[in-house]
Each structure stands twice: as structure tokens, then as C-alpha cells.
Amino acid sequence: MKSETVHFFLKKGILLNPDLSENLDSENMEELNNLFEDFSKYSTNSLILNNSIYKSLYLEKEEDLIIPNIDNSDYPVVITKEYAEVTKKKEVSDFTQHYKKRFNLISKILQSKRGLENSISIHKILNKRQRESVSLIGYVSSKNITKNKNMILTLEDLTGSIKVIITKDKIPLFEDANNLCLDEIIGINGSTGNKVVFADDLYFPDVPKNDVLKKCDEEIYLAVISDVHVGSTMFLENDFLKFIKWINGTVGNSEQKNVALKVKYLFVVGDLVDGVGIYPNQDDELNIKDIFKQYDKFGELISMIRKDVKIIICPGNHDAVRIAEPQPILDKDYIKTILKLPNVISVTNPSFVNIHASEGFEGFDVLLYHGYSFDYYINNVGIIRNNGGYDRPDLVMKYLLQKRHLAPSHGSTLFIPDPDDDFLTITKVPDFFLAGHVHKPAINQYGKVTNICGSCWQSKTPFQEKVGHKPEPSKVQLVNLKTREIKVMNFGE
Ligand SMILES: [Fe+2]
Ligand SMILES: [Fe+2]
């Protein structure tokens, strides 16, 4: 190989392997520059460029890829809010700033409510000497029941903290208070006592109650799946292949085929693969023990799907990214076969995307969140635990929409504090809130938001058996975006 070529790459910090010589033309600077750029995109941490990398960059791409003729403008997917990772060491002050930021975002929503427009700071309330009506907004920092069975909350804002008393005879106020979770942000109307407030009303930031559903003119479908768990011995590959055949319009009766071919958006809400080292002795439950191969297999499967279906994928707690939320997009080293597919869009967890906008139509807003925090609320909130618990992820989704936050209680998920933003706050009310994680499909309509929790493609694991979970695999929810009707398809036995 010409020494100029070696030099060209060496100056950029990359070592060329001699096996590449036959493929490179050292005279062609444009080709060398392109190669450098493609290699940088392909790998962020490798410093050696060899023949097999070169092949995977170019040759395999040409052989494997049949680029379909998709008019992307017809079925657009726009990422409206996505976490951009800032690599900086985190300090305690980042947590403080992060919680302040969250307080500002959510108290703004609360302040716009009738009844809370005149809310004042806790510091001001503590200085009041006479009994008077007040409204305030704060974090719930403690929640206790007194001997007389009344409730005392401690609310905290940026100026101080105060006790709020909710008497047991005030139903349904007391019920609402009973289901509060720590660290959520609420509003209170009440009257002052001696450094306390006696509550009359409790406000959640919530989503608007109007339930006018957005619809588009064309009969097209959005499909939801999650928790594929490729690599697990319990991965239901046959069911998944049946789903692929159906979406491609090759199986089913004519009506089913007709609907299948109108699916234009497919969301895959996390746990694409089973991962490695997720829990002790997971190895025994894996038939693909190499994480790269798990993603290759996942890629192989979704590459079989019609290329005019936009496939939006986000990571979950089994995927090969850090577990702390927001989870960045999947590393391109893992999903390089997937990224070759022209119809796949990889997004963060959580993320906000807009689909199907066109001139004169604003499109549908979709919030994707895998649902790692759901376990905490299922286990800790009475209204969810006593109404089905793990069988009712839709109740968790509704609960979190009321709080306008995906993990309001500190500790309900692992997270990385961003001092400038709180990515888990639901700042914009979506048309669809999609989740997964509990392996139980569920749907509900809350205000204008359609909550859909995906099913899974893994049969019951020994862990689920032990803790009494009843997964319901191989289901796909289909939303007709023209009528907003929802169908559930079953690809299981
Ligand atoms: Fe899962
Ligand atoms: Fe999960």
C-alpha cells in the first residue's frame, strides 16, 4: 500500500491494516476522505481500519440492501424531542438544578389552572398570621397518617416547606391524597392555620380532559410492539415470524391482508434483545450469548418487514445502553445491520416523535417510554396495586400522565440528572403514549391521550413465574389513524 495513504489516515489517528491495500486508490483523495468519514460514523472507538470493516461499510451494504422506493415525505417521522447526551461528570448540584428545573416546568402547568393562578410561595404562607385562603404549589416531600386518621403532607417549593392537613371526611380529596407518590408536584387550595394549610382542593398537573381525538384523512395504521427479547431461549420466534408474514401481507384473510398493508408506522418500545448480564445466571436462559449477535438477529428479523413501514425503535432496560434514564440511542456498533435499513429510526428512551404530518395536518405526537419506572408504581400505589397491578400497566400510564412525569418519585427509576432540562417531564401532551416492559398488553383512553402498553415475544421466564407475573405474549395493537379504532392481533398459539 502506498505510504501516502497510510500517512493520510495516520494523521487522522487511524491505523490502516495492510489487508486493505487492494481496495484503496491512493490517488483518489475524495475516496479516501469519504472512507474516513464513513469509518468515523461507523465506529467511535476503533482506531484500526481493516478489510472486514471496509467490507461491512461498503461491500455488504451493496449486496444486502435492496433500497426500496419509499417516498419518505408521505409517511414522515420527525423526532421532536430527544435526549442529547452531555458527557460531564455529575455533581450534587446537578441534582438540585435538575429538581429546580422540573419544579419550574411542572409548576407552570399547574399555575395555568383555574384555582391556582394566584398561588404564592410557601415562604409567604409561613409568614401569614391570620386565617386566610391560599393556594400553593409544591413537591410532596412526606406523607403521613395521624392518630386520628387524617393525612399530613409536607409540601416543599424553592422557598421553604409547610405541612398540609387533609381531613379524612373530605372524600374524594382524601382518596386522591392517599394515592399521591413522594416527590410529585401538586397544587393545593386551602386556608392557613398556624404554619399549616388545611386543604380544600388538590390539583394534579394532569392532561386536558377534552377527548377530541385527532384523526387523519387516509386509512393507515400505527402498530405497537415491545419486549422482543431476541436471544432469550424463551423468544417466541415462530410467533414473531407469523407477525412479519402478516405485516408483509402474505398471510391472513383478504381483510386482514388489506389492513396489514396499510400499516405505515411500527413502534418497537424497548427490550429489543434479551441482553447479557442483565440478571444473575441469565446465561442459562440465552440461546444467543453474544450481544452483537443478538442485535444482528433482531436486525435480520426486522429487515424482513416491508420497507414502506417506518420502524421506530427505542431501547429498554435489557438493551445494550446504560440503564439510567434518559437512555441514549443504541450504539451504532451494536446495531449496524439495523442502521443499514432505510426505514428504521433509532430514538432515545424516552423520546417524543411526530408522525404523518403534512401540509394542513399537524401529525400525531407520540411519546415513547419503555417503562422501567412502572414496577415502582405498581408496587407502591394503592389505586394501581389493588386494581390489577401488573395486569394493568394502562393504570400506571394514566397515573403518570396525571403527574406529567414518567418517574416522579426519586428512586422509581435510575436517572442521570440534567441541570438544564428534565427529560422525563411530559411537557407536551401527546396523542399516543406508548410503553412496554411489563409484558402485558393494555390500552386505555385518557383525555385525548391513547395509552398503549405493548405485549412481548417471550414466554414466561422462571423469574416471572416466581414473582407471579402473567405475561401475555405475541399481541400487536393496531390503531386506525383515520377512525382511531384499535384492534389487537394475536400471533400466539
Ligand atoms: Fe421486557
Ligand atoms: Fe423491560
Short mmCIF file of C-alpha atoms and ligand atoms in Angstrom, two decimals:
data_model
loop_
_atom_site.label_atom_id
_atom_site.label_comp_id
_atom_site.label_asym_id
_atom_site.label_seq_id
_atom_site.Cartn_x
_atom_site.Cartn_y
_atom_site.Cartn_z
CA MET A 1 0.00 0.00 0.00
CA LYS A 2 1.24 3.47 -0.82
CA SER A 3 2.77 5.19 2.14
CA GLU A 4 0.79 8.39 1.37
CA THR A 5 -2.42 6.51 2.06
CA VAL A 6 -1.11 5.15 5.36
CA HIS A 7 0.01 8.65 6.23
CA PHE A 8 -3.30 10.21 5.31
CA PHE A 9 -5.07 8.02 7.87
CA LEU A 10 -2.28 8.15 10.43
CA LYS A 11 -2.62 11.94 10.56
CA LYS A 12 -6.25 11.40 11.47
CA GLY A 13 -5.30 8.93 14.21
CA ILE A 14 -6.31 5.79 12.32
CA LEU A 15 -4.09 2.82 11.63
CA LEU A 16 -4.63 1.11 8.30
CA ASN A 17 -4.32 -2.64 8.14
CA PRO A 18 -2.24 -3.80 5.12
CA ASP A 19 -5.05 -6.20 4.12
CA LEU A 20 -6.91 -3.17 2.80
CA SER A 21 -4.44 -2.32 0.08
CA GLU A 22 -6.30 -3.89 -2.79
CA ASN A 23 -9.39 -1.83 -2.11
CA LEU A 24 -7.90 1.64 -1.94
CA ASP A 25 -6.78 4.01 -4.62
CA SER A 26 -4.21 6.27 -3.00
CA GLU A 27 -4.56 8.85 -5.78
CA ASN A 28 -8.22 9.37 -5.17
CA MET A 29 -8.39 11.86 -2.30
CA GLU A 30 -12.15 12.09 -2.48
CA GLU A 31 -12.48 8.36 -1.94
CA LEU A 32 -10.04 8.48 0.99
CA ASN A 33 -11.91 11.36 2.58
CA ASN A 34 -15.25 9.58 2.18
CA LEU A 35 -13.78 6.44 3.67
CA PHE A 36 -12.52 8.41 6.64
CA GLU A 37 -15.94 9.97 7.21
CA ASP A 38 -17.82 6.70 6.86
CA PHE A 39 -15.41 4.97 9.20
CA SER A 40 -15.80 7.73 11.82
CA LYS A 41 -19.57 7.34 11.66
CA TYR A 42 -19.29 3.58 11.84
CA SER A 43 -17.07 3.39 14.87
CA THR A 44 -16.37 5.85 17.61
CA ASN A 45 -13.87 3.80 19.49
CA SER A 46 -11.93 1.72 16.99
CA LEU A 47 -8.60 3.06 15.73
CA ILE A 48 -7.83 0.31 13.26
CA LEU A 49 -9.38 0.19 9.82
CA ASN A 50 -9.15 -3.26 8.24
CA ASN A 51 -10.62 -5.14 5.35
CA SER A 52 -13.59 -6.60 7.21
CA ILE A 53 -14.66 -3.16 8.44
CA TYR A 54 -14.23 -1.84 4.92
CA LYS A 55 -16.42 -4.65 3.64
CA SER A 56 -19.13 -4.02 6.17
CA LEU A 57 -19.04 -0.34 5.26
CA TYR A 58 -19.39 -0.83 1.52
CA LEU A 59 -19.46 -4.26 0.00
CA GLU A 60 -22.01 -5.96 2.27
CA LYS A 61 -24.14 -2.87 2.11
CA GLU A 62 -24.39 -3.14 -1.65
CA GLU A 63 -25.06 -6.86 -1.62
CA ASP A 64 -27.59 -6.96 1.23
CA LEU A 65 -29.53 -3.85 0.73
CA ILE A 66 -32.39 -3.61 -1.61
CA ILE A 67 -33.24 0.02 -1.16
CA PRO A 68 -36.95 0.24 -1.77
CA ASN A 69 -38.54 3.12 -3.44
CA ILE A 70 -40.10 4.90 -0.46
CA ASP A 71 -41.37 8.36 -0.69
CA ASN A 72 -40.35 9.41 2.81
CA SER A 73 -42.37 12.58 2.58
CA ASP A 74 -45.60 10.55 2.56
CA TYR A 75 -45.00 8.91 5.92
CA PRO A 76 -42.74 11.27 7.80
CA VAL A 77 -41.32 10.62 11.23
CA VAL A 78 -39.82 13.63 12.97
CA ILE A 79 -38.06 13.35 16.31
CA THR A 80 -39.44 16.33 18.19
CA LYS A 81 -37.61 15.88 21.45
CA GLU A 82 -34.72 13.60 22.01
CA TYR A 83 -32.12 13.42 24.69
CA ALA A 84 -28.70 14.63 23.64
CA GLU A 85 -26.07 13.24 25.91
CA VAL A 86 -23.72 15.63 27.66
CA THR A 87 -20.66 13.80 28.89
CA LYS A 88 -19.70 15.64 32.00
CA LYS A 89 -19.06 14.38 35.49
CA LYS A 90 -22.21 14.73 37.58
CA GLU A 91 -22.17 16.63 40.83
CA VAL A 92 -24.63 17.00 43.69
CA SER A 93 -25.55 20.45 42.41
CA ASP A 94 -26.74 18.85 39.17
CA PHE A 95 -29.45 17.05 41.15
CA THR A 96 -30.52 20.31 42.83
CA GLN A 97 -30.63 22.14 39.50
CA HIS A 98 -32.44 19.24 37.88
CA TYR A 99 -35.19 19.26 40.54
CA LYS A 100 -35.49 23.06 40.27
CA LYS A 101 -35.88 22.72 36.53
CA ARG A 102 -38.56 20.07 36.98
CA PHE A 103 -40.34 22.28 39.50
CA ASN A 104 -40.37 25.16 37.05
CA LEU A 105 -41.70 23.03 34.20
CA ILE A 106 -44.49 21.41 36.19
CA SER A 107 -45.50 24.40 38.30
CA LYS A 108 -46.02 26.33 35.06
CA ILE A 109 -48.61 23.72 34.04
CA LEU A 110 -50.26 23.94 37.47
CA GLN A 111 -50.32 27.74 37.50
CA SER A 112 -52.36 27.77 34.33
CA LYS A 113 -55.22 26.00 36.14
CA ARG A 114 -58.24 27.89 37.35
CA GLY A 115 -57.91 27.97 41.13
CA LEU A 116 -54.12 28.10 41.16
CA GLU A 117 -53.48 31.27 39.20
CA ASN A 118 -52.82 33.16 42.43
CA SER A 119 -50.63 30.57 44.08
CA ILE A 120 -47.95 32.03 46.32
CA SER A 121 -44.66 30.82 47.70
CA ILE A 122 -44.51 28.71 50.86
CA HIS A 123 -42.26 31.30 52.46
CA LYS A 124 -45.04 33.89 52.16
CA ILE A 125 -47.63 31.49 53.58
CA LEU A 126 -45.44 30.76 56.61
CA ASN A 127 -45.45 34.50 57.41
CA LYS A 128 -49.22 34.82 57.46
CA ARG A 129 -50.69 35.48 60.87
CA GLN A 130 -54.41 35.30 60.16
CA ARG A 131 -56.62 32.65 58.75
CA GLU A 132 -56.96 33.23 55.02
CA SER A 133 -57.47 31.37 51.75
CA VAL A 134 -54.29 30.49 49.92
CA SER A 135 -53.10 28.36 47.06
CA LEU A 136 -49.67 26.86 46.73
CA ILE A 137 -47.64 24.50 44.57
CA GLY A 138 -45.01 22.12 45.88
CA TYR A 139 -43.21 18.82 45.86
CA VAL A 140 -44.75 16.18 48.14
CA SER A 141 -41.78 15.53 50.42
CA SER A 142 -43.60 13.43 53.03
CA LYS A 143 -46.97 11.83 53.56
CA ASN A 144 -48.20 10.55 56.94
CA ILE A 145 -51.43 9.50 58.63
CA THR A 146 -52.11 10.92 62.09
CA LYS A 147 -53.58 9.08 65.07
CA ASN A 148 -56.98 10.48 64.09
CA LYS A 149 -56.57 9.04 60.60
CA ASN A 150 -56.14 12.41 58.92
CA MET A 151 -53.32 12.98 56.50
CA ILE A 152 -50.37 15.31 56.85
CA LEU A 153 -48.36 16.13 53.78
CA THR A 154 -45.18 18.15 53.70
CA LEU A 155 -45.04 20.33 50.63
CA GLU A 156 -41.84 21.96 49.54
CA ASP A 157 -41.08 24.65 46.98
CA LEU A 158 -37.95 26.66 46.26
CA THR A 159 -38.60 28.93 49.28
CA GLY A 160 -39.41 26.51 52.11
CA SER A 161 -41.67 23.71 53.32
CA ILE A 162 -45.04 23.56 55.05
CA LYS A 163 -47.43 20.97 56.48
CA VAL A 164 -50.73 20.46 54.69
CA ILE A 165 -53.57 18.74 56.52
CA ILE A 166 -56.23 16.72 54.72
CA THR A 167 -59.01 15.53 56.96
CA LYS A 168 -60.42 12.05 56.47
CA ASP A 169 -64.01 13.29 55.98
CA LYS A 170 -63.05 15.14 52.80
CA ILE A 171 -63.76 12.48 50.24
CA PRO A 172 -62.64 12.26 47.38
CA LEU A 173 -59.84 14.67 48.32
CA PHE A 174 -58.55 12.23 50.92
CA GLU A 175 -58.59 9.38 48.37
CA ASP A 176 -56.53 11.44 45.93
CA ALA A 177 -54.07 12.30 48.68
CA ASN A 178 -53.84 8.67 49.67
CA ASN A 179 -52.60 7.76 46.20
CA LEU A 180 -50.01 10.52 45.98
CA CYS A 181 -46.46 9.44 45.45
CA LEU A 182 -43.46 11.09 47.00
CA ASP A 183 -41.78 13.89 45.05
CA GLU A 184 -44.67 14.51 42.74
CA ILE A 185 -45.63 18.15 42.26
CA ILE A 186 -49.18 19.19 43.14
CA GLY A 187 -51.24 22.29 43.83
CA ILE A 188 -53.35 22.89 46.94
CA ASN A 189 -56.15 25.32 47.73
CA GLY A 190 -56.93 25.77 51.39
CA SER A 191 -56.82 28.04 54.38
CA THR A 192 -53.93 28.89 56.62
CA GLY A 193 -53.61 27.89 60.26
CA ASN A 194 -50.60 28.22 62.49
CA LYS A 195 -47.85 27.41 59.97
CA VAL A 196 -50.06 24.82 58.34
CA VAL A 197 -52.56 24.76 55.49
CA PHE A 198 -55.92 22.97 55.75
CA ALA A 199 -56.55 21.67 52.26
CA ASP A 200 -59.83 22.03 50.38
CA ASP A 201 -58.74 21.09 46.88
CA LEU A 202 -55.89 19.17 45.37
CA TYR A 203 -54.70 19.69 41.79
CA PHE A 204 -52.60 17.48 39.58
CA PRO A 205 -50.83 18.98 36.58
CA ASP A 206 -52.73 16.35 34.52
CA VAL A 207 -53.69 16.40 30.86
CA PRO A 208 -56.71 18.29 29.50
CA LYS A 209 -59.96 16.37 29.91
CA ASN A 210 -61.21 17.08 26.40
CA ASP A 211 -61.24 13.88 24.45
CA VAL A 212 -61.48 15.07 20.87
CA LEU A 213 -59.23 12.66 19.08
CA LYS A 214 -57.04 13.77 16.23
CA LYS A 215 -57.66 11.85 13.01
CA CYS A 216 -56.11 11.85 9.57
CA ASP A 217 -57.84 11.54 6.21
CA GLU A 218 -56.13 8.41 4.99
CA GLU A 219 -56.87 4.94 6.36
CA ILE A 220 -53.44 3.97 7.61
CA TYR A 221 -52.36 2.11 10.73
CA LEU A 222 -49.88 2.51 13.53
CA ALA A 223 -48.74 -0.76 15.13
CA VAL A 224 -47.18 -1.21 18.56
CA ILE A 225 -44.89 -3.98 19.74
CA SER A 226 -42.35 -4.13 22.57
CA ASP A 227 -40.15 -6.54 24.51
CA VAL A 228 -38.98 -8.74 21.66
CA HIS A 229 -36.16 -10.22 23.79
CA VAL A 230 -34.22 -11.74 20.90
CA GLY A 231 -31.50 -14.04 22.25
CA SER A 232 -33.62 -15.47 25.06
CA THR A 233 -34.35 -19.19 24.97
CA MET A 234 -37.95 -18.12 25.51
CA PHE A 235 -38.05 -15.81 22.48
CA LEU A 236 -41.16 -16.77 20.51
CA GLU A 237 -39.54 -16.66 17.11
CA ASN A 238 -42.32 -18.52 15.31
CA ASP A 239 -44.94 -16.07 16.56
CA PHE A 240 -42.72 -13.16 15.55
CA LEU A 241 -42.25 -14.65 12.08
CA LYS A 242 -46.03 -15.01 11.79
CA PHE A 243 -46.35 -11.31 12.64
CA ILE A 244 -43.78 -10.45 9.96
CA LYS A 245 -45.60 -12.53 7.39
CA TRP A 246 -48.83 -10.84 8.28
CA ILE A 247 -47.46 -7.30 8.13
CA ASN A 248 -45.98 -8.16 4.73
CA GLY A 249 -49.43 -9.17 3.55
CA THR A 250 -48.55 -12.79 2.86
CA VAL A 251 -50.87 -14.47 5.40
CA GLY A 252 -54.39 -13.92 6.69
CA ASN A 253 -57.75 -13.48 5.02
CA SER A 254 -58.22 -10.74 2.47
CA GLU A 255 -59.50 -8.24 5.04
CA GLN A 256 -56.50 -8.92 7.31
CA LYS A 257 -54.09 -8.60 4.40
CA ASN A 258 -55.73 -5.39 3.35
CA VAL A 259 -55.25 -3.90 6.84
CA ALA A 260 -51.70 -5.26 7.12
CA LEU A 261 -50.53 -3.43 4.04
CA LYS A 262 -51.90 -0.18 5.43
CA VAL A 263 -49.60 -0.33 8.47
CA LYS A 264 -47.19 2.53 7.86
CA TYR A 265 -45.69 3.06 11.30
CA LEU A 266 -44.39 0.34 13.62
CA PHE A 267 -43.17 1.27 17.09
CA VAL A 268 -40.88 -1.10 19.00
CA VAL A 269 -40.84 0.21 22.56
CA GLY A 270 -37.68 -1.26 24.06
CA ASP A 271 -36.15 -4.59 25.15
CA LEU A 272 -35.32 -5.39 21.55
CA VAL A 273 -32.95 -8.11 22.74
CA ASP A 274 -32.61 -10.05 25.99
CA GLY A 275 -29.13 -8.61 26.58
CA VAL A 276 -26.33 -10.22 28.53
CA GLY A 277 -25.57 -9.95 32.23
CA ILE A 278 -28.91 -8.28 32.98
CA TYR A 279 -29.55 -10.55 35.99
CA PRO A 280 -27.57 -13.33 37.71
CA ASN A 281 -27.30 -16.57 35.74
CA GLN A 282 -29.08 -15.08 32.73
CA ASP A 283 -26.61 -17.06 30.61
CA ASP A 284 -28.61 -20.24 31.23
CA GLU A 285 -31.62 -18.59 29.61
CA LEU A 286 -29.87 -17.34 26.48
CA ASN A 287 -29.51 -19.16 23.22
CA ILE A 288 -27.55 -16.27 21.71
CA LYS A 289 -24.94 -15.34 24.29
CA ASP A 290 -23.21 -12.60 22.27
CA ILE A 291 -24.89 -9.19 22.42
CA PHE A 292 -23.71 -8.27 18.90
CA LYS A 293 -25.25 -11.44 17.54
CA GLN A 294 -28.50 -10.74 19.40
CA TYR A 295 -28.79 -7.39 17.61
CA ASP A 296 -27.76 -8.98 14.30
CA LYS A 297 -30.60 -11.43 14.73
CA PHE A 298 -33.05 -8.67 15.67
CA GLY A 299 -31.88 -6.75 12.60
CA GLU A 300 -32.31 -9.81 10.42
CA LEU A 301 -35.89 -10.17 11.58
CA ILE A 302 -36.95 -6.59 11.14
CA SER A 303 -35.16 -6.39 7.81
CA MET A 304 -37.81 -8.82 6.56
CA ILE A 305 -40.53 -6.24 7.14
CA ARG A 306 -41.82 -4.26 4.15
CA LYS A 307 -39.62 -1.23 3.63
CA ASP A 308 -42.55 1.14 3.35
CA VAL A 309 -43.24 0.63 7.08
CA LYS A 310 -41.41 3.17 9.20
CA ILE A 311 -39.99 1.32 12.21
CA ILE A 312 -39.22 3.42 15.25
CA ILE A 313 -37.09 1.64 17.87
CA CYS A 314 -36.07 2.74 21.35
CA PRO A 315 -34.02 0.92 24.00
CA GLY A 316 -35.28 -0.67 27.22
CA ASN A 317 -33.58 -1.97 30.33
CA HIS A 318 -32.43 -5.17 28.55
CA ASP A 319 -30.72 -3.28 25.74
CA ALA A 320 -27.05 -2.51 25.44
CA VAL A 321 -27.11 1.07 26.71
CA ARG A 322 -26.80 2.42 30.22
CA ILE A 323 -29.87 1.68 32.29
CA ALA A 324 -30.08 5.20 33.75
CA GLU A 325 -32.65 7.34 32.02
CA PRO A 326 -32.83 9.11 29.69
CA GLN A 327 -31.30 6.19 27.81
CA PRO A 328 -29.31 7.38 24.77
CA ILE A 329 -29.91 5.84 21.37
CA LEU A 330 -28.46 2.38 20.82
CA ASP A 331 -24.80 2.46 20.00
CA LYS A 332 -24.21 2.15 16.27
CA ASP A 333 -21.59 -0.54 16.86
CA TYR A 334 -24.34 -2.84 18.09
CA ILE A 335 -27.00 -2.07 15.56
CA LYS A 336 -25.02 -1.57 12.40
CA THR A 337 -27.10 -4.14 10.50
CA ILE A 338 -30.22 -2.33 11.67
CA LEU A 339 -28.97 1.11 10.70
CA LYS A 340 -28.43 -0.11 7.16
CA LEU A 341 -32.19 -0.42 6.85
CA PRO A 342 -33.55 2.75 5.30
CA ASN A 343 -36.86 2.56 7.15
CA VAL A 344 -35.60 2.21 10.73
CA ILE A 345 -35.36 5.21 13.05
CA SER A 346 -33.49 4.70 16.29
CA VAL A 347 -34.55 7.03 19.13
CA THR A 348 -33.77 7.55 22.82
CA ASN A 349 -35.84 6.31 25.78
CA PRO A 350 -37.95 8.30 26.40
CA SER A 351 -38.49 10.27 23.23
CA PHE A 352 -41.14 12.35 21.52
CA VAL A 353 -41.78 11.90 17.84
CA ASN A 354 -44.29 13.31 15.41
CA ILE A 355 -45.62 11.14 12.62
CA HIS A 356 -47.63 11.68 9.49
CA ALA A 357 -47.59 15.48 9.38
CA SER A 358 -48.38 17.01 6.03
CA GLU A 359 -49.42 20.35 4.69
CA GLY A 360 -52.57 21.21 6.60
CA PHE A 361 -52.18 18.36 9.11
CA GLU A 362 -50.02 18.70 12.18
CA GLY A 363 -49.41 14.99 12.55
CA PHE A 364 -49.67 12.76 15.63
CA ASP A 365 -47.43 13.28 18.65
CA VAL A 366 -46.12 10.08 20.13
CA LEU A 367 -44.37 9.67 23.46
CA LEU A 368 -42.29 6.51 23.77
CA TYR A 369 -41.15 5.29 27.15
CA HIS A 370 -40.10 1.70 27.79
CA GLY A 371 -41.49 1.73 31.35
CA TYR A 372 -38.71 0.83 33.76
CA SER A 373 -40.35 3.01 36.43
CA PHE A 374 -43.66 1.12 36.19
CA ASP A 375 -42.63 -1.57 38.70
CA TYR A 376 -42.31 1.03 41.43
CA TYR A 377 -45.83 2.45 40.93
CA ILE A 378 -47.40 -0.99 40.59
CA ASN A 379 -45.85 -1.96 43.93
CA ASN A 380 -46.36 1.31 45.80
CA VAL A 381 -49.60 2.96 44.68
CA GLY A 382 -52.81 1.54 46.17
CA ILE A 383 -55.08 2.52 43.29
CA ILE A 384 -52.88 0.58 40.85
CA ARG A 385 -51.89 -2.34 43.10
CA ASN A 386 -55.48 -3.00 44.17
CA ASN A 387 -56.93 -2.79 40.68
CA GLY A 388 -54.88 -5.38 38.87
CA GLY A 389 -51.27 -4.29 39.41
CA TYR A 390 -49.03 -5.90 36.81
CA ASP A 391 -52.05 -6.74 34.67
CA ARG A 392 -52.93 -3.05 34.35
CA PRO A 393 -49.98 -1.06 33.01
CA ASP A 394 -52.59 1.26 31.47
CA LEU A 395 -53.41 2.44 35.01
CA VAL A 396 -49.75 3.31 35.56
CA MET A 397 -49.70 5.23 32.29
CA LYS A 398 -52.78 7.22 33.28
CA TYR A 399 -51.28 7.85 36.72
CA LEU A 400 -48.04 9.18 35.23
CA LEU A 401 -49.92 11.40 32.78
CA GLN A 402 -51.71 12.96 35.77
CA LYS A 403 -48.32 13.77 37.29
CA ARG A 404 -46.96 14.85 33.87
CA HIS A 405 -43.84 12.88 34.70
CA LEU A 406 -42.55 9.42 33.73
CA ALA A 407 -40.89 8.75 37.09
CA PRO A 408 -41.98 11.38 39.64
CA SER A 409 -40.69 9.60 42.77
CA HIS A 410 -36.96 9.82 43.30
CA GLY A 411 -35.69 6.24 43.09
CA SER A 412 -38.56 4.93 40.96
CA THR A 413 -36.09 4.72 38.11
CA LEU A 414 -32.39 5.30 37.74
CA PHE A 415 -31.70 8.61 36.10
CA ILE A 416 -28.92 10.95 35.16
CA PRO A 417 -29.72 14.48 36.30
CA ASP A 418 -29.52 17.11 33.63
CA PRO A 419 -29.25 20.54 35.24
CA ASP A 420 -30.77 22.23 32.19
CA ASP A 421 -33.72 20.01 31.48
CA ASP A 422 -35.85 17.23 32.84
CA PHE A 423 -36.33 14.85 30.03
CA LEU A 424 -38.81 12.71 31.94
CA THR A 425 -41.29 15.56 32.37
CA ILE A 426 -44.19 15.23 29.95
CA THR A 427 -44.06 18.82 28.75
CA LYS A 428 -46.29 18.33 25.73
CA VAL A 429 -49.47 16.25 25.86
CA PRO A 430 -49.08 13.52 23.24
CA ASP A 431 -51.75 11.85 21.12
CA PHE A 432 -50.22 8.45 21.90
CA PHE A 433 -48.27 7.32 24.93
CA LEU A 434 -46.56 4.00 24.11
CA ALA A 435 -44.78 1.77 26.59
CA GLY A 436 -43.84 -1.84 27.30
CA HIS A 437 -41.71 -3.52 29.97
CA VAL A 438 -44.39 -5.38 31.95
CA HIS A 439 -45.07 -7.88 29.12
CA LYS A 440 -48.80 -7.32 29.37
CA PRO A 441 -50.67 -5.56 26.60
CA ALA A 442 -53.09 -2.86 27.71
CA ILE A 443 -54.94 0.06 26.20
CA ASN A 444 -56.84 2.98 27.65
CA GLN A 445 -58.01 6.37 26.58
CA TYR A 446 -57.28 9.20 28.99
CA GLY A 447 -58.38 12.63 27.80
CA LYS A 448 -57.02 12.94 24.29
CA VAL A 449 -54.17 10.52 25.04
CA THR A 450 -54.34 6.92 23.85
CA ASN A 451 -52.20 4.83 26.19
CA ILE A 452 -50.88 1.62 24.71
CA CYS A 453 -48.63 -0.82 26.50
CA GLY A 454 -47.14 -3.44 24.18
CA SER A 455 -47.20 -7.18 24.73
CA CYS A 456 -43.96 -9.24 24.42
CA TRP A 457 -42.42 -12.02 22.33
CA GLN A 458 -41.04 -14.07 25.17
CA SER A 459 -42.87 -16.82 27.05
CA LYS A 460 -42.96 -16.80 30.85
CA THR A 461 -39.47 -16.75 32.37
CA PRO A 462 -38.64 -18.55 35.65
CA PHE A 463 -38.28 -15.11 37.26
CA GLN A 464 -41.79 -14.09 36.20
CA GLU A 465 -43.08 -17.47 37.37
CA LYS A 466 -41.54 -16.86 40.79
CA VAL A 467 -42.98 -13.38 41.24
CA GLY A 468 -46.38 -14.32 39.85
CA HIS A 469 -46.37 -12.24 36.66
CA LYS A 470 -48.61 -13.43 33.88
CA PRO A 471 -47.12 -12.23 30.61
CA GLU A 472 -49.37 -12.19 27.57
CA PRO A 473 -47.11 -12.58 24.55
CA SER A 474 -47.44 -12.24 20.79
CA LYS A 475 -50.06 -9.49 20.59
CA VAL A 476 -49.92 -6.43 18.36
CA GLN A 477 -52.07 -3.34 18.79
CA LEU A 478 -53.16 -1.63 15.61
CA VAL A 479 -54.56 1.87 15.55
CA ASN A 480 -56.55 3.04 12.56
CA LEU A 481 -55.40 6.65 12.33
CA LYS A 482 -58.44 7.65 10.31
CA THR A 483 -61.04 6.41 12.82
CA ARG A 484 -58.83 5.92 15.92
CA GLU A 485 -60.30 2.45 16.35
CA ILE A 486 -57.89 -0.04 17.90
CA LYS A 487 -57.61 -3.73 17.06
CA VAL A 488 -55.50 -6.29 18.86
CA MET A 489 -53.99 -9.03 16.71
CA ASN A 490 -52.87 -12.30 18.28
CA PHE A 491 -49.94 -14.17 16.73
CA GLY A 492 -49.67 -16.71 19.53
CA GLU A 493 -50.82 -20.28 19.60
FE FE B 1 -39.04 -6.82 28.66
FE FE B 2 -38.08 -4.02 30.31
#
